[in-house]
Amino acid sequence: MTHPLSRNDAAERTAKLLEDAQFRQLQDDVRAVLEQPAARRLVWSFVQAMNIDGSPFNTNAMAQARAIGRQEAAQWWLRAIRDNCPEREPQMRAEANKALKQLQQQLTAAEGNDDDD
C-alpha cells in the first residue's frame, strides 16, 4: 500500500512540473508573438487603449473599478514583455512614435493639398 503522503508529494510534483511547463510555453509564446511587427503594433495599441498612463480616478466607483481593470490588463502585457523580452518594449515605443510622426506628416500634407483648392 502506498503511503498517502507519497501520493500527495507525487501530485504536488506533477502540478509543479505542469505549472513550469505552462510558464515556459507562455514565455516562448510572448517572444514569438513580439517578433512580428504587426503583433507589436497590436499589443502597443491595446496597452494605449487601456489608458495605462492615465488616472483611473472617477467619482463613480464602478467606472473607477473598470478603469483600474483595464489598466491591470495592460500592465499584464507590459510585465510579460519586460519579463520575457525586455528589448521589445523600447522597440515598440520607437515604432509607435515613428508611425505617429508619419501619420502627422501625411495629415499635414493632405491639409496642404486641401488649402490649394
Short mmCIF file of N, CA and C in Angstrom, two decimals:
data_model
loop_
_atom_site.label_atom_id
_atom_site.label_comp_id
_atom_site.label_asym_id
_atom_site.label_seq_id
_atom_site.Cartn_x
_atom_site.Cartn_y
_atom_site.Cartn_z
N MET A 1 0.84 -1.18 0.00
CA MET A 1 0.00 0.00 0.00
C MET A 1 0.89 1.25 0.00
N THR A 2 0.54 2.19 -0.86
CA THR A 2 1.29 3.43 -0.97
C THR A 2 0.91 4.36 0.16
N HIS A 3 1.90 4.99 0.70
CA HIS A 3 1.66 5.94 1.80
C HIS A 3 0.95 7.17 1.24
N PRO A 4 -0.08 7.70 1.96
CA PRO A 4 -0.83 8.86 1.45
C PRO A 4 0.05 10.09 1.19
N LEU A 5 1.07 10.27 1.99
CA LEU A 5 1.93 11.43 1.79
C LEU A 5 2.71 11.33 0.49
N SER A 6 3.12 10.14 0.13
CA SER A 6 3.87 9.99 -1.12
C SER A 6 2.98 10.27 -2.32
N ARG A 7 1.68 9.92 -2.22
CA ARG A 7 0.76 10.26 -3.30
C ARG A 7 0.58 11.77 -3.40
N ASN A 8 0.48 12.43 -2.25
CA ASN A 8 0.36 13.89 -2.25
C ASN A 8 1.62 14.53 -2.81
N ASP A 9 2.77 14.00 -2.41
CA ASP A 9 4.03 14.53 -2.92
C ASP A 9 4.11 14.37 -4.44
N ALA A 10 3.71 13.21 -4.92
CA ALA A 10 3.73 12.96 -6.36
C ALA A 10 2.77 13.91 -7.08
N ALA A 11 1.61 14.13 -6.51
CA ALA A 11 0.63 15.05 -7.11
C ALA A 11 1.18 16.47 -7.12
N GLU A 12 1.83 16.87 -6.04
CA GLU A 12 2.42 18.21 -5.98
C GLU A 12 3.55 18.37 -6.99
N ARG A 13 4.37 17.34 -7.12
CA ARG A 13 5.46 17.39 -8.11
C ARG A 13 4.89 17.50 -9.52
N THR A 14 3.87 16.70 -9.80
CA THR A 14 3.24 16.73 -11.12
C THR A 14 2.65 18.11 -11.39
N ALA A 15 1.97 18.67 -10.39
CA ALA A 15 1.38 20.00 -10.55
C ALA A 15 2.47 21.05 -10.79
N LYS A 16 3.57 20.95 -10.09
CA LYS A 16 4.67 21.90 -10.25
C LYS A 16 5.31 21.76 -11.64
N LEU A 17 5.50 20.54 -12.10
CA LEU A 17 6.04 20.33 -13.45
C LEU A 17 5.12 20.91 -14.51
N LEU A 18 3.82 20.72 -14.33
CA LEU A 18 2.85 21.25 -15.28
C LEU A 18 2.88 22.78 -15.26
N GLU A 19 2.93 23.35 -14.09
CA GLU A 19 2.99 24.82 -13.96
C GLU A 19 4.25 25.37 -14.62
N ASP A 20 5.38 24.72 -14.40
CA ASP A 20 6.63 25.15 -15.02
C ASP A 20 6.56 25.05 -16.55
N ALA A 21 5.98 23.98 -17.04
CA ALA A 21 5.85 23.79 -18.49
C ALA A 21 4.94 24.87 -19.08
N GLN A 22 3.86 25.19 -18.40
CA GLN A 22 2.95 26.23 -18.89
C GLN A 22 3.64 27.59 -18.89
N PHE A 23 4.43 27.86 -17.86
CA PHE A 23 5.15 29.13 -17.78
C PHE A 23 6.16 29.24 -18.92
N ARG A 24 6.91 28.17 -19.18
CA ARG A 24 7.87 28.18 -20.29
C ARG A 24 7.17 28.39 -21.63
N GLN A 25 6.00 27.76 -21.78
CA GLN A 25 5.24 27.93 -23.02
C GLN A 25 4.79 29.38 -23.18
N LEU A 26 4.34 30.00 -22.09
CA LEU A 26 3.94 31.40 -22.14
C LEU A 26 5.12 32.28 -22.53
N GLN A 27 6.28 32.03 -21.94
CA GLN A 27 7.48 32.80 -22.29
C GLN A 27 7.80 32.67 -23.78
N ASP A 28 7.77 31.45 -24.28
CA ASP A 28 8.06 31.22 -25.70
C ASP A 28 7.02 31.91 -26.58
N ASP A 29 5.76 31.85 -26.18
CA ASP A 29 4.69 32.46 -26.96
C ASP A 29 4.83 33.98 -27.01
N VAL A 30 5.12 34.59 -25.86
CA VAL A 30 5.29 36.05 -25.83
C VAL A 30 6.44 36.46 -26.75
N ARG A 31 7.54 35.75 -26.67
CA ARG A 31 8.69 36.06 -27.53
C ARG A 31 8.33 35.90 -29.01
N ALA A 32 7.64 34.82 -29.33
CA ALA A 32 7.27 34.56 -30.73
C ALA A 32 6.31 35.61 -31.26
N VAL A 33 5.33 35.98 -30.45
CA VAL A 33 4.35 36.98 -30.88
C VAL A 33 5.02 38.32 -31.13
N LEU A 34 5.90 38.72 -30.23
CA LEU A 34 6.51 40.05 -30.33
C LEU A 34 7.63 40.13 -31.36
N GLU A 35 7.94 39.02 -32.01
CA GLU A 35 8.88 39.08 -33.14
C GLU A 35 8.22 39.69 -34.37
N GLN A 36 6.91 39.64 -34.42
CA GLN A 36 6.16 40.13 -35.57
C GLN A 36 5.82 41.61 -35.41
N PRO A 37 6.16 42.46 -36.39
CA PRO A 37 5.85 43.89 -36.29
C PRO A 37 4.35 44.17 -36.11
N ALA A 38 3.52 43.43 -36.81
CA ALA A 38 2.07 43.65 -36.68
C ALA A 38 1.59 43.31 -35.28
N ALA A 39 2.14 42.28 -34.69
CA ALA A 39 1.75 41.90 -33.32
C ALA A 39 2.21 42.96 -32.33
N ARG A 40 3.40 43.52 -32.54
CA ARG A 40 3.88 44.59 -31.65
C ARG A 40 2.97 45.80 -31.74
N ARG A 41 2.54 46.15 -32.96
CA ARG A 41 1.62 47.28 -33.12
C ARG A 41 0.30 47.01 -32.42
N LEU A 42 -0.19 45.80 -32.56
CA LEU A 42 -1.46 45.43 -31.93
C LEU A 42 -1.37 45.48 -30.41
N VAL A 43 -0.31 44.91 -29.85
CA VAL A 43 -0.14 44.92 -28.39
C VAL A 43 0.02 46.35 -27.90
N TRP A 44 0.80 47.16 -28.61
CA TRP A 44 1.00 48.54 -28.18
C TRP A 44 -0.31 49.33 -28.26
N SER A 45 -1.09 49.10 -29.28
CA SER A 45 -2.40 49.77 -29.39
C SER A 45 -3.30 49.37 -28.23
N PHE A 46 -3.27 48.09 -27.88
CA PHE A 46 -4.07 47.61 -26.75
C PHE A 46 -3.63 48.30 -25.46
N VAL A 47 -2.32 48.32 -25.22
CA VAL A 47 -1.80 48.94 -23.99
C VAL A 47 -2.23 50.40 -23.91
N GLN A 48 -2.11 51.11 -25.02
CA GLN A 48 -2.50 52.53 -25.02
C GLN A 48 -4.01 52.71 -24.88
N ALA A 49 -4.79 51.84 -25.50
CA ALA A 49 -6.25 51.93 -25.41
C ALA A 49 -6.75 51.68 -24.00
N MET A 50 -5.97 50.96 -23.22
CA MET A 50 -6.37 50.69 -21.84
C MET A 50 -6.00 51.85 -20.91
N ASN A 51 -5.51 52.94 -21.49
CA ASN A 51 -5.20 54.17 -20.75
C ASN A 51 -4.22 53.90 -19.62
N ILE A 52 -3.16 53.17 -19.95
CA ILE A 52 -2.18 52.75 -18.95
C ILE A 52 -1.54 53.92 -18.23
N ASP A 53 -1.36 55.04 -18.90
CA ASP A 53 -0.69 56.18 -18.30
C ASP A 53 -1.66 57.18 -17.67
N GLY A 54 -2.94 56.93 -17.80
CA GLY A 54 -3.93 57.86 -17.26
C GLY A 54 -4.30 57.54 -15.83
N SER A 55 -5.05 58.43 -15.25
CA SER A 55 -5.54 58.22 -13.89
C SER A 55 -6.86 57.46 -13.94
N PRO A 56 -6.99 56.42 -13.13
CA PRO A 56 -8.26 55.69 -13.11
C PRO A 56 -9.30 56.36 -12.21
N PHE A 57 -8.92 57.44 -11.54
CA PHE A 57 -9.83 58.07 -10.59
C PHE A 57 -11.13 58.50 -11.26
N ASN A 58 -12.23 58.22 -10.57
CA ASN A 58 -13.55 58.62 -11.02
C ASN A 58 -14.44 58.66 -9.78
N THR A 59 -15.35 59.60 -9.74
CA THR A 59 -16.25 59.68 -8.58
C THR A 59 -17.25 58.54 -8.58
N ASN A 60 -17.45 57.92 -9.74
CA ASN A 60 -18.31 56.75 -9.84
C ASN A 60 -17.44 55.51 -9.59
N ALA A 61 -17.75 54.79 -8.52
CA ALA A 61 -16.91 53.65 -8.12
C ALA A 61 -16.86 52.57 -9.20
N MET A 62 -17.95 52.34 -9.90
CA MET A 62 -17.95 51.31 -10.94
C MET A 62 -17.07 51.73 -12.12
N ALA A 63 -17.14 52.98 -12.50
CA ALA A 63 -16.29 53.46 -13.59
C ALA A 63 -14.82 53.40 -13.19
N GLN A 64 -14.54 53.71 -11.95
CA GLN A 64 -13.16 53.65 -11.48
C GLN A 64 -12.66 52.21 -11.46
N ALA A 65 -13.50 51.29 -11.00
CA ALA A 65 -13.11 49.87 -10.98
C ALA A 65 -12.86 49.37 -12.41
N ARG A 66 -13.68 49.80 -13.35
CA ARG A 66 -13.50 49.41 -14.75
C ARG A 66 -12.17 49.95 -15.28
N ALA A 67 -11.87 51.21 -14.98
CA ALA A 67 -10.62 51.80 -15.44
C ALA A 67 -9.41 51.08 -14.84
N ILE A 68 -9.50 50.73 -13.57
CA ILE A 68 -8.41 50.01 -12.92
C ILE A 68 -8.24 48.64 -13.57
N GLY A 69 -9.32 47.96 -13.85
CA GLY A 69 -9.25 46.65 -14.50
C GLY A 69 -8.62 46.74 -15.88
N ARG A 70 -8.96 47.77 -16.63
CA ARG A 70 -8.36 47.96 -17.95
C ARG A 70 -6.86 48.18 -17.83
N GLN A 71 -6.46 49.01 -16.86
CA GLN A 71 -5.04 49.26 -16.66
C GLN A 71 -4.30 48.00 -16.23
N GLU A 72 -4.94 47.19 -15.41
CA GLU A 72 -4.31 45.94 -14.98
C GLU A 72 -4.10 44.99 -16.16
N ALA A 73 -5.04 44.99 -17.10
CA ALA A 73 -4.87 44.15 -18.29
C ALA A 73 -3.66 44.62 -19.10
N ALA A 74 -3.51 45.93 -19.25
CA ALA A 74 -2.36 46.48 -19.97
C ALA A 74 -1.06 46.19 -19.20
N GLN A 75 -1.13 46.29 -17.88
CA GLN A 75 0.06 46.01 -17.06
C GLN A 75 0.49 44.55 -17.20
N TRP A 76 -0.48 43.64 -17.37
CA TRP A 76 -0.13 42.23 -17.57
C TRP A 76 0.77 42.11 -18.80
N TRP A 77 0.37 42.76 -19.91
CA TRP A 77 1.18 42.70 -21.12
C TRP A 77 2.54 43.31 -20.91
N LEU A 78 2.58 44.47 -20.25
CA LEU A 78 3.89 45.10 -20.01
C LEU A 78 4.79 44.22 -19.16
N ARG A 79 4.24 43.58 -18.13
CA ARG A 79 5.05 42.67 -17.32
C ARG A 79 5.53 41.49 -18.15
N ALA A 80 4.64 40.95 -18.99
CA ALA A 80 5.03 39.81 -19.84
C ALA A 80 6.16 40.22 -20.78
N ILE A 81 6.09 41.41 -21.33
CA ILE A 81 7.13 41.89 -22.22
C ILE A 81 8.43 42.11 -21.45
N ARG A 82 8.32 42.79 -20.33
CA ARG A 82 9.52 43.12 -19.54
C ARG A 82 10.19 41.87 -18.98
N ASP A 83 9.41 40.87 -18.65
CA ASP A 83 9.97 39.64 -18.07
C ASP A 83 10.58 38.71 -19.13
N ASN A 84 10.01 38.72 -20.33
CA ASN A 84 10.40 37.73 -21.33
C ASN A 84 11.24 38.26 -22.48
N CYS A 85 11.03 39.48 -22.85
CA CYS A 85 11.82 40.07 -23.94
C CYS A 85 11.84 41.59 -23.75
N PRO A 86 12.58 42.05 -22.75
CA PRO A 86 12.58 43.48 -22.41
C PRO A 86 13.04 44.39 -23.54
N GLU A 87 13.80 43.86 -24.48
CA GLU A 87 14.26 44.69 -25.59
C GLU A 87 13.10 45.11 -26.51
N ARG A 88 11.98 44.41 -26.42
CA ARG A 88 10.85 44.72 -27.30
C ARG A 88 10.07 45.95 -26.86
N GLU A 89 10.07 46.28 -25.57
CA GLU A 89 9.31 47.45 -25.13
C GLU A 89 9.82 48.75 -25.75
N PRO A 90 11.12 49.06 -25.65
CA PRO A 90 11.58 50.29 -26.31
C PRO A 90 11.41 50.23 -27.83
N GLN A 91 11.53 49.04 -28.39
CA GLN A 91 11.32 48.89 -29.83
C GLN A 91 9.88 49.24 -30.18
N MET A 92 8.94 48.74 -29.39
CA MET A 92 7.52 49.04 -29.63
C MET A 92 7.25 50.53 -29.50
N ARG A 93 7.83 51.16 -28.49
CA ARG A 93 7.63 52.60 -28.28
C ARG A 93 8.19 53.39 -29.48
N ALA A 94 9.38 53.02 -29.92
CA ALA A 94 10.01 53.72 -31.05
C ALA A 94 9.18 53.54 -32.33
N GLU A 95 8.71 52.32 -32.56
CA GLU A 95 7.89 52.06 -33.75
C GLU A 95 6.58 52.85 -33.70
N ALA A 96 5.98 52.92 -32.53
CA ALA A 96 4.73 53.67 -32.37
C ALA A 96 4.96 55.16 -32.60
N ASN A 97 6.05 55.69 -32.05
CA ASN A 97 6.36 57.12 -32.25
C ASN A 97 6.63 57.42 -33.72
N LYS A 98 7.35 56.53 -34.39
CA LYS A 98 7.66 56.72 -35.81
C LYS A 98 6.36 56.70 -36.64
N ALA A 99 5.49 55.75 -36.34
CA ALA A 99 4.23 55.65 -37.07
C ALA A 99 3.36 56.89 -36.83
N LEU A 100 3.35 57.39 -35.60
CA LEU A 100 2.58 58.59 -35.29
C LEU A 100 3.10 59.79 -36.07
N LYS A 101 4.42 59.94 -36.13
CA LYS A 101 5.02 61.04 -36.89
C LYS A 101 4.68 60.95 -38.37
N GLN A 102 4.71 59.72 -38.90
CA GLN A 102 4.36 59.54 -40.31
C GLN A 102 2.91 59.93 -40.57
N LEU A 103 2.02 59.55 -39.66
CA LEU A 103 0.61 59.91 -39.82
C LEU A 103 0.43 61.43 -39.74
N GLN A 104 1.13 62.06 -38.82
CA GLN A 104 1.04 63.52 -38.70
C GLN A 104 1.54 64.20 -39.96
N GLN A 105 2.62 63.69 -40.54
CA GLN A 105 3.15 64.26 -41.78
C GLN A 105 2.15 64.08 -42.93
N GLN A 106 1.52 62.91 -42.98
CA GLN A 106 0.53 62.66 -44.04
C GLN A 106 -0.66 63.60 -43.89
N LEU A 107 -1.11 63.81 -42.65
CA LEU A 107 -2.23 64.72 -42.42
C LEU A 107 -1.85 66.15 -42.77
N THR A 108 -0.66 66.54 -42.41
CA THR A 108 -0.19 67.88 -42.73
C THR A 108 -0.13 68.07 -44.25
N ALA A 109 0.40 67.06 -44.93
CA ALA A 109 0.49 67.13 -46.40
C ALA A 109 -0.91 67.17 -47.02
N ALA A 110 -1.83 66.38 -46.48
CA ALA A 110 -3.19 66.36 -47.01
C ALA A 110 -3.88 67.70 -46.76
N GLU A 111 -3.64 68.31 -45.62
CA GLU A 111 -4.23 69.62 -45.33
C GLU A 111 -3.65 70.67 -46.27
N GLY A 112 -2.38 70.55 -46.58
CA GLY A 112 -1.75 71.47 -47.53
C GLY A 112 -2.36 71.37 -48.91
N ASN A 113 -2.69 70.14 -49.31
CA ASN A 113 -3.34 69.92 -50.61
C ASN A 113 -4.75 70.47 -50.61
N ASP A 114 -5.45 70.38 -49.49
CA ASP A 114 -6.82 70.90 -49.39
C ASP A 114 -6.84 72.41 -49.46
N ASP A 115 -5.80 73.06 -48.95
CA ASP A 115 -5.73 74.53 -48.97
C ASP A 115 -5.51 75.06 -50.37
N ASP A 116 -4.93 74.25 -51.25
CA ASP A 116 -4.66 74.67 -52.62
C ASP A 116 -5.94 74.75 -53.44
N ASP A 117 -6.98 74.05 -53.02
CA ASP A 117 -8.23 74.01 -53.80
C ASP A 117 -9.01 75.28 -53.69
#
